[in-house]
mmCIF file of C-alpha atoms in Angstrom:
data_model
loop_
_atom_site.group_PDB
_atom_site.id
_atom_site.type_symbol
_atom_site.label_atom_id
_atom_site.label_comp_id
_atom_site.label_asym_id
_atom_site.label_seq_id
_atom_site.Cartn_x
_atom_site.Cartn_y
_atom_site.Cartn_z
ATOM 1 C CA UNK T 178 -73.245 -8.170 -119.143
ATOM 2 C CA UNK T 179 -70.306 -9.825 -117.376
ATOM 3 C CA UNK T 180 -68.343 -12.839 -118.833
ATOM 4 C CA UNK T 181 -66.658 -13.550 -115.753
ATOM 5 C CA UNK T 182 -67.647 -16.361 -113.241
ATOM 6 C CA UNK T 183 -68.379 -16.241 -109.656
ATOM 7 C CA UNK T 184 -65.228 -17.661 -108.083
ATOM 8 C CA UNK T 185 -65.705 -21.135 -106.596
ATOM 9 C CA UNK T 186 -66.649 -22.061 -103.048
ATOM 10 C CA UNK T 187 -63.863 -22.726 -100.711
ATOM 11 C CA UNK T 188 -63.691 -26.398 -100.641
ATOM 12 C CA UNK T 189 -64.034 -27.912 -97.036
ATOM 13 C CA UNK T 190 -61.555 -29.906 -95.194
ATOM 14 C CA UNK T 191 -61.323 -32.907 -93.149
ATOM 15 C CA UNK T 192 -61.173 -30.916 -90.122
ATOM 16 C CA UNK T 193 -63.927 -29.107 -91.148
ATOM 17 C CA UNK T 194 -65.985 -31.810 -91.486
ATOM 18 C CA UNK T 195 -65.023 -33.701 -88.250
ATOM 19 C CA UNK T 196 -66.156 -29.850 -86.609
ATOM 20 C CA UNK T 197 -69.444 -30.320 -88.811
ATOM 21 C CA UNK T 198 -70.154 -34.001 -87.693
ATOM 22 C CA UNK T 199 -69.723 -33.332 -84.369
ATOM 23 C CA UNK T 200 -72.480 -30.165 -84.250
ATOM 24 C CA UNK T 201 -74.601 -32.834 -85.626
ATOM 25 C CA UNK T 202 -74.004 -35.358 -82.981
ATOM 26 C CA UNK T 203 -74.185 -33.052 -79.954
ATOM 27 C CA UNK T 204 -77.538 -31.680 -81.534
ATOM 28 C CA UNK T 205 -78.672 -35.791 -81.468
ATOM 29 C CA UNK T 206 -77.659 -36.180 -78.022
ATOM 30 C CA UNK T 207 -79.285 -33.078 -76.693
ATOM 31 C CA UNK T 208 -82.224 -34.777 -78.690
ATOM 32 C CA UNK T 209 -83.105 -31.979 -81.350
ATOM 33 C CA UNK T 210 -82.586 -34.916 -84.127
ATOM 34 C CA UNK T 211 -83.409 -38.177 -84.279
ATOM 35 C CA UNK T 212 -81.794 -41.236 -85.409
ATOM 36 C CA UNK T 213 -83.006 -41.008 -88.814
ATOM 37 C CA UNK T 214 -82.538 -37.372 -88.902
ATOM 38 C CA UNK T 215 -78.763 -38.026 -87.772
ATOM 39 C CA UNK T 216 -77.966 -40.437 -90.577
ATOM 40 C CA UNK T 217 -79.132 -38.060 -92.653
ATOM 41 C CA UNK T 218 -77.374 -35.436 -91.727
ATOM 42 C CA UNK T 219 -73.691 -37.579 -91.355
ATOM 43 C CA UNK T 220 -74.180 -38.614 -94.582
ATOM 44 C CA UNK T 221 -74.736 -34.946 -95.990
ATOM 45 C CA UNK T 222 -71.349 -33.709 -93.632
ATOM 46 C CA UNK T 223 -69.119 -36.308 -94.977
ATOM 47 C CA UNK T 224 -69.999 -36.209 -99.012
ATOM 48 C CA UNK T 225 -70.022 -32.124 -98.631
ATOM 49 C CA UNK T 226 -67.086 -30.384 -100.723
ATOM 50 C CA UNK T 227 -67.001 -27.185 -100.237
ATOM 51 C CA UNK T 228 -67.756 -25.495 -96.760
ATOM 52 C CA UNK T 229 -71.245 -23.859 -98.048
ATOM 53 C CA UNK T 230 -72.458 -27.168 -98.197
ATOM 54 C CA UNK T 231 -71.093 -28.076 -94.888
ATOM 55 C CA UNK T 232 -72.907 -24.469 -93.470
ATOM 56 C CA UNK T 233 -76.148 -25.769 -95.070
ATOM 57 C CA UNK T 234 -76.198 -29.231 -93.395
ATOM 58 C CA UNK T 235 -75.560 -27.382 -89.995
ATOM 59 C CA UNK T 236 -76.782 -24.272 -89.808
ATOM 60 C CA UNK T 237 -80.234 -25.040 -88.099
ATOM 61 C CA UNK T 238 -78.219 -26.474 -85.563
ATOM 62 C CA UNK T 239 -75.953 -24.077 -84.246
ATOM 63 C CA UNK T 240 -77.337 -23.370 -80.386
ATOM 64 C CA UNK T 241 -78.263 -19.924 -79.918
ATOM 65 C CA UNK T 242 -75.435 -17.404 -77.860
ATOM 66 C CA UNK T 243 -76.982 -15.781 -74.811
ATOM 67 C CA UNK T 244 -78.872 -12.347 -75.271
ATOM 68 C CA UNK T 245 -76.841 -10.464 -72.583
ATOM 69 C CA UNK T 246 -73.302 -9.060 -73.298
ATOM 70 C CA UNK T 247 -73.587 -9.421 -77.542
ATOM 71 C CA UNK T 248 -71.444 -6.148 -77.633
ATOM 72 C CA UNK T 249 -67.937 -6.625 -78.750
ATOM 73 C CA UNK T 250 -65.991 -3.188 -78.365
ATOM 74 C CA UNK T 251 -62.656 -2.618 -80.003
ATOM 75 C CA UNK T 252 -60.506 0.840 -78.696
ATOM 76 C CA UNK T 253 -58.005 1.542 -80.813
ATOM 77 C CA UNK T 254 -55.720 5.350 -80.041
ATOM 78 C CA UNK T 255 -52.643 6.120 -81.889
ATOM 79 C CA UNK T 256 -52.302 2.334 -82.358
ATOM 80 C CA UNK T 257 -53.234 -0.191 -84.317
ATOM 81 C CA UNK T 258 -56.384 -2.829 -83.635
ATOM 82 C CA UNK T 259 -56.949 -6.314 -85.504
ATOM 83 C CA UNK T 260 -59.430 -9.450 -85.134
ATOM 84 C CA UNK T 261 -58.789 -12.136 -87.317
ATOM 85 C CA UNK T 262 -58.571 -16.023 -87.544
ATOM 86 C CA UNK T 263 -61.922 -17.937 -85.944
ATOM 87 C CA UNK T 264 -63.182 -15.031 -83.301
ATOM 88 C CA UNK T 265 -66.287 -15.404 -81.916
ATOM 89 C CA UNK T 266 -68.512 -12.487 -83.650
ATOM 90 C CA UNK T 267 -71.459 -11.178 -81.545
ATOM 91 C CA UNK T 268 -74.529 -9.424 -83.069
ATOM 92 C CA UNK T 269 -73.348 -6.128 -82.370
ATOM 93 C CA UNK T 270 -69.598 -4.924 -82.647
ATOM 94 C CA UNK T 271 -68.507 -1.527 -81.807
ATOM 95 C CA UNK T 272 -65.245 -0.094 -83.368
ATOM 96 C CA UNK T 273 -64.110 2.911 -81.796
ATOM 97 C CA UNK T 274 -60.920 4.280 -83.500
ATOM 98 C CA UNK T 275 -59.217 7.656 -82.719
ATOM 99 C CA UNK T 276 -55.551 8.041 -85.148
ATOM 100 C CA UNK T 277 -55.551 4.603 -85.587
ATOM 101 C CA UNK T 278 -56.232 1.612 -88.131
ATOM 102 C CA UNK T 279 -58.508 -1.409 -87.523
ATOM 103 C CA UNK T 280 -58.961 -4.125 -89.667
ATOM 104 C CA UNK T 281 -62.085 -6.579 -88.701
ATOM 105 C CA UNK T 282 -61.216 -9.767 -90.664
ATOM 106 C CA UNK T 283 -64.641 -12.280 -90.784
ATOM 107 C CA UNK T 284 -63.603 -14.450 -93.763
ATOM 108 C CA UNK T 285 -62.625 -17.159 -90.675
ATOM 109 C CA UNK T 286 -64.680 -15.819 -88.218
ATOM 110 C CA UNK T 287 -67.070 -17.647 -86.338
ATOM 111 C CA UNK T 288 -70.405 -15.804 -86.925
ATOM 112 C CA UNK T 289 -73.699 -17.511 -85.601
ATOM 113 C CA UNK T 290 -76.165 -14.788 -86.614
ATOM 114 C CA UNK T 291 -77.846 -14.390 -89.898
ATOM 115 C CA UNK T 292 -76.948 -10.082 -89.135
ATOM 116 C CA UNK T 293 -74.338 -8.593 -87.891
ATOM 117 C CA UNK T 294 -74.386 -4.532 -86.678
ATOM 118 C CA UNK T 295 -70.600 -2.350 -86.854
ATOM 119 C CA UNK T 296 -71.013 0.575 -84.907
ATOM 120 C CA UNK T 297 -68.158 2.828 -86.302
ATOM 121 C CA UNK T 298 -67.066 5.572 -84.292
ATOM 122 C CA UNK T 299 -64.101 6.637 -86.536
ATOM 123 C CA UNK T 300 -61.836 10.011 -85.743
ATOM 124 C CA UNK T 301 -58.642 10.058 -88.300
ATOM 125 C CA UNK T 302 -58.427 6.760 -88.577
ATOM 126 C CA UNK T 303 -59.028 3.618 -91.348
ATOM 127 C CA UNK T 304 -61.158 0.821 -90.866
ATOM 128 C CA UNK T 305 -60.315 -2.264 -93.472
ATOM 129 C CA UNK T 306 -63.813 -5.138 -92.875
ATOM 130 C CA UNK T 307 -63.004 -8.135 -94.777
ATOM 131 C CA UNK T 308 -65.946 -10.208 -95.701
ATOM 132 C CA UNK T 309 -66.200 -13.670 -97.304
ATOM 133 C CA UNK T 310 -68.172 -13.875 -100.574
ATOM 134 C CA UNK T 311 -71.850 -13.835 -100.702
ATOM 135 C CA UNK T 312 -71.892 -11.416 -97.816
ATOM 136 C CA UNK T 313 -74.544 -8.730 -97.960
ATOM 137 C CA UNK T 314 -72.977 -5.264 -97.057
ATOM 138 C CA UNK T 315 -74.509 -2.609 -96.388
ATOM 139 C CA UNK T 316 -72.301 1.116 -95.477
ATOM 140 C CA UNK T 317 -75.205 3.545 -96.449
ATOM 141 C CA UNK T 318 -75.939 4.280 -92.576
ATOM 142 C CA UNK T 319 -72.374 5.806 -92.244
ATOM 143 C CA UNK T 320 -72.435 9.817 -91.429
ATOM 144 C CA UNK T 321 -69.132 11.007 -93.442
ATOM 145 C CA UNK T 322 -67.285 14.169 -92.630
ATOM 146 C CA UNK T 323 -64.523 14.693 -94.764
ATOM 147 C CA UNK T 324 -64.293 10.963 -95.054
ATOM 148 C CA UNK T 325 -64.422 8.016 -98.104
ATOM 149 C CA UNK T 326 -66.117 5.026 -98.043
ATOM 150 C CA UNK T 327 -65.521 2.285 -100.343
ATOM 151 C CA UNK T 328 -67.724 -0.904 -100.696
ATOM 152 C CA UNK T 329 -65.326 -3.322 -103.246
ATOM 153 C CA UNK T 330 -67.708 -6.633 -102.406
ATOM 154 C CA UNK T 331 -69.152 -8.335 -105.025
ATOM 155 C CA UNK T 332 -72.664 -9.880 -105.695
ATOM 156 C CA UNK T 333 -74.418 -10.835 -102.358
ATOM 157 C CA UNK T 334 -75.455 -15.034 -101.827
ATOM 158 C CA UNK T 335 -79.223 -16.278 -101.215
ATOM 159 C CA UNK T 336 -78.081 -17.566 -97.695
ATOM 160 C CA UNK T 337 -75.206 -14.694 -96.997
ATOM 161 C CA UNK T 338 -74.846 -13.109 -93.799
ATOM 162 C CA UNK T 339 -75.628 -9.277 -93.601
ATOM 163 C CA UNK T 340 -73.357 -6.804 -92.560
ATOM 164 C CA UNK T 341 -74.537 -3.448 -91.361
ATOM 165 C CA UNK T 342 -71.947 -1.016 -91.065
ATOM 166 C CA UNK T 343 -73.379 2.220 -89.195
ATOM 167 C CA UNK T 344 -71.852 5.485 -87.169
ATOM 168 C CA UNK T 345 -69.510 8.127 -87.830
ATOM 169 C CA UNK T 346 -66.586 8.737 -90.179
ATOM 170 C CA UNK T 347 -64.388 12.233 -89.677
ATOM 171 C CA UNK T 348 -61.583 12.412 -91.690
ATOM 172 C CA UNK T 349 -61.624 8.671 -91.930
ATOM 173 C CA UNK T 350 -61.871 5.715 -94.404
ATOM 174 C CA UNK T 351 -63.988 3.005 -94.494
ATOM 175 C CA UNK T 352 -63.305 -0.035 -97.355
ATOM 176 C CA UNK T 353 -64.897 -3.336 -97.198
ATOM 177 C CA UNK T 354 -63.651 -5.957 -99.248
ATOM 178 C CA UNK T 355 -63.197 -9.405 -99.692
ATOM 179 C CA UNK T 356 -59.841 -11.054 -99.119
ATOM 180 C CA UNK T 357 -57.087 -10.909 -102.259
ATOM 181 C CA UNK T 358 -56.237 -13.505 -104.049
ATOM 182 C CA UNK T 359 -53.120 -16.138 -103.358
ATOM 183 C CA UNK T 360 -50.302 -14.815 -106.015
ATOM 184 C CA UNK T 361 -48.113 -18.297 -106.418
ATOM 185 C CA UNK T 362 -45.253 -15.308 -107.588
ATOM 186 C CA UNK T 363 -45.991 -13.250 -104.602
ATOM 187 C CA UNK T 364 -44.299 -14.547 -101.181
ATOM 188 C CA UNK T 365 -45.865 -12.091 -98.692
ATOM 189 C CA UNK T 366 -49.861 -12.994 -98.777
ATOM 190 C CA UNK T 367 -51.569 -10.558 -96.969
ATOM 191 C CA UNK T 368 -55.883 -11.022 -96.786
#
């Protein structure tokens, strides 16, 4: 049995809740909630702390993406591929890496699916996924050739999203992780 704690949620700020207030009021005005539903959920945006509250209070709300053209695909030869800060995540994202590294960063990503697919398609390469915490991960469905993979995440949330990370590994590495933490000693943060 573990002594340690779960690290605290991240706490929200006021842009994040301006963002949150105004899902709710463009959900009112298409006319998905009504007035008394809208107080409601104001109220809930604007006394939330931390942004899993602010998720909860919105995230029947979010409107759907269009069906057609979910896949994201990523190229990376003899180079060097990154997505990070708030990118649009689709349902399906395929990484195809050839002597390369790719990091796919989602602790600020905007992701409005409760699963996400990574098709890996890895040749002599790394691939670094950063996840936030209470992520589900899942890198069982990865066919490994000569290859490590490394799942560092800790314990999954109720409302998490689920990350499926599937394809092929030769003579690559796969590590999913959740971002380090801010040293006060250590200039150079890196996630």
């Amino acid at each position: 049995m573990s002594l340690e704690q779960p690290p605290p949620a991240r706490r929200a700020s006021d842009r994040d809740r301006e963002e949150a207030a105004s899902v709710v009021q463009e959900a009112h005005g298409d006319g998905r909630l009504d007035f008394e539903e809208l107080d409601q959920r104001l109220t809930q945006v604007y006394a939330a702390k931390t942004e899993i509250e602010l998720r909860a209070a919105t995230a029947d709300l979010v409107p759907a993406e269009p069906t057609s053209g979910t896949d994201l695909t990523i190229r990376a030869k003899h180079s060097s591929q990154k997505r990070e800060g708030a990118w649009q995540v689709p349902a399906r994202v395929v990484a195809l890496a050839e002597h390369s590294s790719m990091k796919l960063d989602f602790t600020d990503a905007v992701v409005r699916r409760p699963e996400v697919h990574v098709d890996a398609q890895l040749k002599h390469s790394s691939m670094t996924v950063i996840v936030p915490q209470g992520w589900v991960v899942n890198i069982d469905e990865i066919d490994v050739t000569g290859s490590s993979t490394n799942n560092k995440t800790g314990p999954a949330g109720r409302d998490g999203v689920r990350l499926i990370i599937s394809g092929q590994a030769k003579w690559s590495s796969v590590t999913v992780r959740h971002p380090r933490k801010r040293r006060w000693w250590w200039p150079f943060y890196s996630k």
